[in-house]
CSV table of N, CA and C in Angstrom, one decimal:
chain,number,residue,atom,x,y,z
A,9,UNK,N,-13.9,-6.0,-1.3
A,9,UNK,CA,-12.7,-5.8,-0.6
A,9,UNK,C,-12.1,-4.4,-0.8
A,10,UNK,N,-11.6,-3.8,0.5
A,10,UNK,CA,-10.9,-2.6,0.0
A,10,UNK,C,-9.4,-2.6,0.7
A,11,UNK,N,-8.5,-1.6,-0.6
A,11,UNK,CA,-7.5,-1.4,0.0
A,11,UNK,C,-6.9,0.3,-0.4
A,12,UNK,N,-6.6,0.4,0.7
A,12,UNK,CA,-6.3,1.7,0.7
A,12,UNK,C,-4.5,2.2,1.0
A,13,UNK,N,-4.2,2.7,-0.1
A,13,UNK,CA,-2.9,3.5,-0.4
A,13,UNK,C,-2.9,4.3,0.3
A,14,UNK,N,-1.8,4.5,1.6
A,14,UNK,CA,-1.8,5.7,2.4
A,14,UNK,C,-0.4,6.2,1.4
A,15,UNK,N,-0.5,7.1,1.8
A,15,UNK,CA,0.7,8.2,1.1
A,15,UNK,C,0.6,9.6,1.7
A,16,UNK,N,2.1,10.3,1.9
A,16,UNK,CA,2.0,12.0,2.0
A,16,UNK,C,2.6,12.5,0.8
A,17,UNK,N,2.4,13.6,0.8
A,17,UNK,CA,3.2,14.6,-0.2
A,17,UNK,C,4.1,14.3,-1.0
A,18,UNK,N,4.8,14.4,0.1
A,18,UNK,CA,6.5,14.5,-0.4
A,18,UNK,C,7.1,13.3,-0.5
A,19,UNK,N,6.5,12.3,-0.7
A,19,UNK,CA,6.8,10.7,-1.4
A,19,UNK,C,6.9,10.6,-2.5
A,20,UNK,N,7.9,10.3,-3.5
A,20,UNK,CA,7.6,10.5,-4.5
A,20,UNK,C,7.2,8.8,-5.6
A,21,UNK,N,7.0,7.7,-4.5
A,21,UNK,CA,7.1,6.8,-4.8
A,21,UNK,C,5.0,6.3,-4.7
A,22,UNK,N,4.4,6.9,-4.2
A,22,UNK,CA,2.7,6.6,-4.2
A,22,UNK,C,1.9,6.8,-5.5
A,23,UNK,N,2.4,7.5,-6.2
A,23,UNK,CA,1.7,7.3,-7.5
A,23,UNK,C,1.6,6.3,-8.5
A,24,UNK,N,3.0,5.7,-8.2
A,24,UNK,CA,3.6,4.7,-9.3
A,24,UNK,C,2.7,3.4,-8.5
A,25,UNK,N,2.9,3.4,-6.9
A,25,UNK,CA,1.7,2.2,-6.1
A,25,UNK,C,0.3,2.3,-6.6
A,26,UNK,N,0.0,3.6,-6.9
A,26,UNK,CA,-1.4,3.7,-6.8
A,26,UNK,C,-1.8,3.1,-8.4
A,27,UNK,N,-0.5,3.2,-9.4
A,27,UNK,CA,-1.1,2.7,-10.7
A,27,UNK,C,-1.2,1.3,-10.7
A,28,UNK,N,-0.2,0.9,-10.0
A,28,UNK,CA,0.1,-0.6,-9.8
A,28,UNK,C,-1.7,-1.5,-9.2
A,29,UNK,N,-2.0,-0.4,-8.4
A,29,UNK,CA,-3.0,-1.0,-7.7
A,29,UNK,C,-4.5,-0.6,-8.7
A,30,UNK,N,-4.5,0.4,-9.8
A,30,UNK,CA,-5.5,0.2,-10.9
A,30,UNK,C,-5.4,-0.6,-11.4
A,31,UNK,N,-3.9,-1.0,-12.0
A,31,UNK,CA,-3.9,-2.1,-12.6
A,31,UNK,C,-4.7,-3.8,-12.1
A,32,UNK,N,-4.6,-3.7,-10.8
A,32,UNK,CA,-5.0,-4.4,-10.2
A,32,UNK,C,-6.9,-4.5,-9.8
A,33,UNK,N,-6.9,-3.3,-9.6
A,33,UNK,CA,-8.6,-3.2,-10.0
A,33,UNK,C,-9.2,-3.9,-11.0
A,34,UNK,N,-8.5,-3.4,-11.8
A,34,UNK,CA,-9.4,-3.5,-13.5
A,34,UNK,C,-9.1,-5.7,-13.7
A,35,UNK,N,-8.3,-6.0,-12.9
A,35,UNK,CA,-8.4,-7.3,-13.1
A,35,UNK,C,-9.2,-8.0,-11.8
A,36,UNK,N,-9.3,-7.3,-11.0
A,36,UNK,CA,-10.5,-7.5,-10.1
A,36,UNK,C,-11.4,-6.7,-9.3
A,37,UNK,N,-12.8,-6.6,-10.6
A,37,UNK,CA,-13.8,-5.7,-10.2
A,37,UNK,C,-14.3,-5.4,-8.3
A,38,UNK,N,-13.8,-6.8,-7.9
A,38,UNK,CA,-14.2,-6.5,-6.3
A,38,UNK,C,-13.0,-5.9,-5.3
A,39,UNK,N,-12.4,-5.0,-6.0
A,39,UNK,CA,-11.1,-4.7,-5.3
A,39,UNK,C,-11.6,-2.9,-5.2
A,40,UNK,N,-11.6,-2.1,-4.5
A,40,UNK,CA,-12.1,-1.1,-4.1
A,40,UNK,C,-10.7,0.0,-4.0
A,41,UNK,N,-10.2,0.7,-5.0
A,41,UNK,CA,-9.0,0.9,-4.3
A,41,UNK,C,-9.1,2.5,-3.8
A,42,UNK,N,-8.8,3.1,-1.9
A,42,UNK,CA,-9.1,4.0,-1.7
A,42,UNK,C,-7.5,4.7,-1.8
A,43,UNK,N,-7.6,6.0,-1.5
A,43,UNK,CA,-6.0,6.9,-1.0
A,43,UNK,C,-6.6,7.7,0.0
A,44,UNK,N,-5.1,7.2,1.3
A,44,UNK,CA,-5.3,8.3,2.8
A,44,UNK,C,-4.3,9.0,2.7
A,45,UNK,N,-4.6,10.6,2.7
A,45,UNK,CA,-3.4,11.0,2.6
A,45,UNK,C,-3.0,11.9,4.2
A,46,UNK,N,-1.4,11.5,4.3
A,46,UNK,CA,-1.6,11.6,5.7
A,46,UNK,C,-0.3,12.8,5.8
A,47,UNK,N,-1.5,14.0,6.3
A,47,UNK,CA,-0.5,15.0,6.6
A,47,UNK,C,0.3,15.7,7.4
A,48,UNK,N,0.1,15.2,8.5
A,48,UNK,CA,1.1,15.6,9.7
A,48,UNK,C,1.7,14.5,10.8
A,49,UNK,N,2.5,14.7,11.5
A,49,UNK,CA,3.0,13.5,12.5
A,49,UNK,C,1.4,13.0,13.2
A,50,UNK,N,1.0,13.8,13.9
A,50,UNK,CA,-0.5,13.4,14.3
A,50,UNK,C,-1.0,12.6,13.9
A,51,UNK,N,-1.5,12.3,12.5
A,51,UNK,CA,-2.0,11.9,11.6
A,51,UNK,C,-1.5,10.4,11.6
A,52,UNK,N,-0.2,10.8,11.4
A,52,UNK,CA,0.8,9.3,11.4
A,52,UNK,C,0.0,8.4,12.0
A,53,UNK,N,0.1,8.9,13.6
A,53,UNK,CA,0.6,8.2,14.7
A,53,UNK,C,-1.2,7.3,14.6
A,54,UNK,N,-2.2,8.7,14.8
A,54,UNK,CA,-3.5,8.1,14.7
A,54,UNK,C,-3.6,6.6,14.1
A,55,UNK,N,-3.1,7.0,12.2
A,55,UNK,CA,-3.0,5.8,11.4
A,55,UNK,C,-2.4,5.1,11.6
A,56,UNK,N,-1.5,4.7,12.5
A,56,UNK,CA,-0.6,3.9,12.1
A,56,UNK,C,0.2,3.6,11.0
A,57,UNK,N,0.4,4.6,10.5
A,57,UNK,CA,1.3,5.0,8.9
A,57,UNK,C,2.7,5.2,9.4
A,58,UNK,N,3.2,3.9,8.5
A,58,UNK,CA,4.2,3.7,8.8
A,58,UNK,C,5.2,4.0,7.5
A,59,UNK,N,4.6,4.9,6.9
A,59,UNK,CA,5.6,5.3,5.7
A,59,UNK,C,5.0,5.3,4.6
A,60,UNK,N,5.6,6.3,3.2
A,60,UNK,CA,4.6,6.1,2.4
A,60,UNK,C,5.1,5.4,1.4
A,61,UNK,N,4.8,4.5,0.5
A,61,UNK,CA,4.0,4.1,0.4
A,61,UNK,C,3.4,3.1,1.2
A,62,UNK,N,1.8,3.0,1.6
A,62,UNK,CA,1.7,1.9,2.6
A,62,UNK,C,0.7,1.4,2.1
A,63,UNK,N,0.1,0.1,2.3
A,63,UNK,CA,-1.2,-0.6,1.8
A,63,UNK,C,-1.7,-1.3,3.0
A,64,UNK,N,-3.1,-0.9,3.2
A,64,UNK,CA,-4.4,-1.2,4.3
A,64,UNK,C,-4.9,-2.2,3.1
A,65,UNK,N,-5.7,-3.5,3.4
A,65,UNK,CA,-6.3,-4.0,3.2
A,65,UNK,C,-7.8,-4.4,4.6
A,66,UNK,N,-8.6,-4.0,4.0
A,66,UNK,CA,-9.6,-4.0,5.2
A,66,UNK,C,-9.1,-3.7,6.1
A,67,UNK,N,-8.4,-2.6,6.3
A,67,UNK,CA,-7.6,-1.7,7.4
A,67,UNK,C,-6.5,-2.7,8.1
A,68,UNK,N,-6.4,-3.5,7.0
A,68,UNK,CA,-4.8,-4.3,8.1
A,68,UNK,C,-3.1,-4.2,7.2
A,69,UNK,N,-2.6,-3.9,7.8
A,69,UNK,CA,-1.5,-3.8,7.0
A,69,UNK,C,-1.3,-4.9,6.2
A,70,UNK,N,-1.3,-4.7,4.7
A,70,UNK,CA,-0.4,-5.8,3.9
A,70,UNK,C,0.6,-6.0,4.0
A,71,UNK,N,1.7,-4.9,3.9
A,71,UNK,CA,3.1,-5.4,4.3
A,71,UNK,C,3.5,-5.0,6.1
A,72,UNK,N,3.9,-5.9,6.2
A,72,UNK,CA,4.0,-5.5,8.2
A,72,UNK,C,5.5,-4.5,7.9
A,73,UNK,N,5.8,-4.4,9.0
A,73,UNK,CA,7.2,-3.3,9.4
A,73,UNK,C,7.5,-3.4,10.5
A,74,UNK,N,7.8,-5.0,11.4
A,74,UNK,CA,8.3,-5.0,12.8
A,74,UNK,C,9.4,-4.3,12.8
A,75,UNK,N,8.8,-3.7,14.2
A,75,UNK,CA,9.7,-2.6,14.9
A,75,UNK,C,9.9,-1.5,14.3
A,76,UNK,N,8.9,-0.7,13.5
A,76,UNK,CA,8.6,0.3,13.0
A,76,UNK,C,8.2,1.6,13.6
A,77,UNK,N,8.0,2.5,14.0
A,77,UNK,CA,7.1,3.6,14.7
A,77,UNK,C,6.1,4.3,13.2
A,78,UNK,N,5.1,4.9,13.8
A,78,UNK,CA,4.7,5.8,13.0
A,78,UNK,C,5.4,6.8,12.4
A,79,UNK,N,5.3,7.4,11.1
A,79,UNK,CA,5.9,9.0,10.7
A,79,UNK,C,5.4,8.8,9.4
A,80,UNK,N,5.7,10.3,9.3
A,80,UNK,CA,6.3,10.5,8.0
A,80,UNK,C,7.2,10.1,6.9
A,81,UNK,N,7.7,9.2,6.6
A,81,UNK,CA,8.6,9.1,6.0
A,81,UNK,C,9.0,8.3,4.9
A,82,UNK,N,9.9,8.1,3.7
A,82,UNK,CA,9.7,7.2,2.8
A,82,UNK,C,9.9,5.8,2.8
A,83,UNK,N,9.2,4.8,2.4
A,83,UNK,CA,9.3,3.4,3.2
A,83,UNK,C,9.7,2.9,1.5
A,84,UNK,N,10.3,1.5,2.2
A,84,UNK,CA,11.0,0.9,0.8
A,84,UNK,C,10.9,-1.0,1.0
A,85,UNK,N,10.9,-1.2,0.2
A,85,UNK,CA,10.1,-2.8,-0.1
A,85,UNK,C,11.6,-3.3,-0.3
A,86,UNK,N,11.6,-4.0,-0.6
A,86,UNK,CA,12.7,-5.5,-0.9
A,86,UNK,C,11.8,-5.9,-2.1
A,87,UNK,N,12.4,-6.0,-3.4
A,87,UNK,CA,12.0,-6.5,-4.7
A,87,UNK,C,13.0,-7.4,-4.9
A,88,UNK,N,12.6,-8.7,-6.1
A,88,UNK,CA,13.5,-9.1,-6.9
A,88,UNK,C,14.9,-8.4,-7.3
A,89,UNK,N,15.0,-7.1,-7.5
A,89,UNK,CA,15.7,-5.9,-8.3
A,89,UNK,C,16.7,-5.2,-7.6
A,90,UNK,N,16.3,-5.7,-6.1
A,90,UNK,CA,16.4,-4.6,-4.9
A,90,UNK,C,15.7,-3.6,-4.4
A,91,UNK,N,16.2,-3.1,-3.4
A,91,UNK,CA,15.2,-2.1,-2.7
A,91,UNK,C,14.5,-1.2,-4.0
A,92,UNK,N,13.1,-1.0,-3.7
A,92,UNK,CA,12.6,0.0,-4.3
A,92,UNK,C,11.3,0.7,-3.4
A,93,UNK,N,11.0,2.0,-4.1
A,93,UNK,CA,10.0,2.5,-3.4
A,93,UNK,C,8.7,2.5,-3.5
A,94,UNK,N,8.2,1.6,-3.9
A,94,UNK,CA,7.1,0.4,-3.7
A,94,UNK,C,6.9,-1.4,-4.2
A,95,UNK,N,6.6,-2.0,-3.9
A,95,UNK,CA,6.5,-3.4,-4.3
A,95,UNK,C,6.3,-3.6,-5.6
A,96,UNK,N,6.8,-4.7,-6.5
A,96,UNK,CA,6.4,-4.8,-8.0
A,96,UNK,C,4.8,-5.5,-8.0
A,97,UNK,N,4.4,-5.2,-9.1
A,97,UNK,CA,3.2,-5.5,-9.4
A,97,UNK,C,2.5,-7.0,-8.8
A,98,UNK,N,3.7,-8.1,-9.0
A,98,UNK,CA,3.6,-9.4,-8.5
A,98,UNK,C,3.8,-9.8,-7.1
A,99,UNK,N,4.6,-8.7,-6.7
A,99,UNK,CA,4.1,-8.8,-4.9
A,99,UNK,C,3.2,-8.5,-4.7
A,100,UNK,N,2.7,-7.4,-5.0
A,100,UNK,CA,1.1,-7.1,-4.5
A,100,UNK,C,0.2,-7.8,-4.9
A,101,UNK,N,-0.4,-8.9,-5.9
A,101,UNK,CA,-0.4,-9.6,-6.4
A,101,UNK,C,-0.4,-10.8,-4.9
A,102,UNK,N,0.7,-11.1,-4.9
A,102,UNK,CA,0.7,-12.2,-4.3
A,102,UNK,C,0.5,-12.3,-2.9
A,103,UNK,N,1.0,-10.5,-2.3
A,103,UNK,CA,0.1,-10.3,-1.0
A,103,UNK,C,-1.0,-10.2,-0.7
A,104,UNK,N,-1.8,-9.7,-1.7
A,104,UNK,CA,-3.1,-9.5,-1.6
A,104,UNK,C,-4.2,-11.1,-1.6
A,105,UNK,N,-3.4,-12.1,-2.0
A,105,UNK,CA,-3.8,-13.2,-2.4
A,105,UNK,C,-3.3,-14.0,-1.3
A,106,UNK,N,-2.6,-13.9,-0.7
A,106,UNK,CA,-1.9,-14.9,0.5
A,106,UNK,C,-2.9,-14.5,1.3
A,107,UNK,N,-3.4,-13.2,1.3
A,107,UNK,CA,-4.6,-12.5,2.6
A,107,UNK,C,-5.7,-13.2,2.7
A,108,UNK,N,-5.9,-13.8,1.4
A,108,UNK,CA,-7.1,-14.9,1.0
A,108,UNK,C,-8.1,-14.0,0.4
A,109,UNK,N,-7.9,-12.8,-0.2
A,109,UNK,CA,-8.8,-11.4,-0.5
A,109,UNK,C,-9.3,-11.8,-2.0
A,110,UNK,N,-8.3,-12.2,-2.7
A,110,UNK,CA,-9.0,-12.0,-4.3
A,110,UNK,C,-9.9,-12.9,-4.5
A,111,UNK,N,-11.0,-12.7,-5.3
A,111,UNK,CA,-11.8,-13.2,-5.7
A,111,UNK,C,-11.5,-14.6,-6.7
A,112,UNK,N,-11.8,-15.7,-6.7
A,112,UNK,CA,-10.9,-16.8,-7.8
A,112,UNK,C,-12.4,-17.4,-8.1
């Protein structure tokens, strides 16, 4: 299985996803984790990037964003905690697993 971390630049919230999601590797070897990094509106729109941080799983969005457009821009999750600028470790976790993706 792969999932891939889109992210741009000037997010400053994709690195802390992208550890979230080693973490998640190393607990399952069949988890492939890639990074797209998406540098212009073009780019966006192509990907369907709908903000950074975002997660493709076999190119389908893990978390949806009805009524979203493509861009650039910083995207924020709904946590336990409150809004943050990526999901906690147990949502992804539990999305990636609702997908029917992890290996058991």
């Amino acid at each position: 299985m792969e999932i891939t971390l889109q992210y741009f630049d000037g997010c400053p919230n994709w690195t802390k996803a992208d550890e979230l999601l080693q973490v998640l590797a190393r607990e399952n070897p069949s988890l492939e984790v890639r990074t797209q990094r998406i540098a212009t509106p073009a780019e966006a729109d192509a990907s369907s990037f709908y903000g950074s941080p975002s997660f493709l799983i076999d190119g389908r969005p893990l978390f949806e964003l009805p009524d979203s457009t493509p861009g650039l821009a910083c995207r924020v999750y709904r946590t336990p905690s409150g809004l943050a600028g990526s999901p906690t470790l147990e949502q992804l976790r539990a999305a990636i697993d609702a997908a029917g993706r992890f290996d058991r």
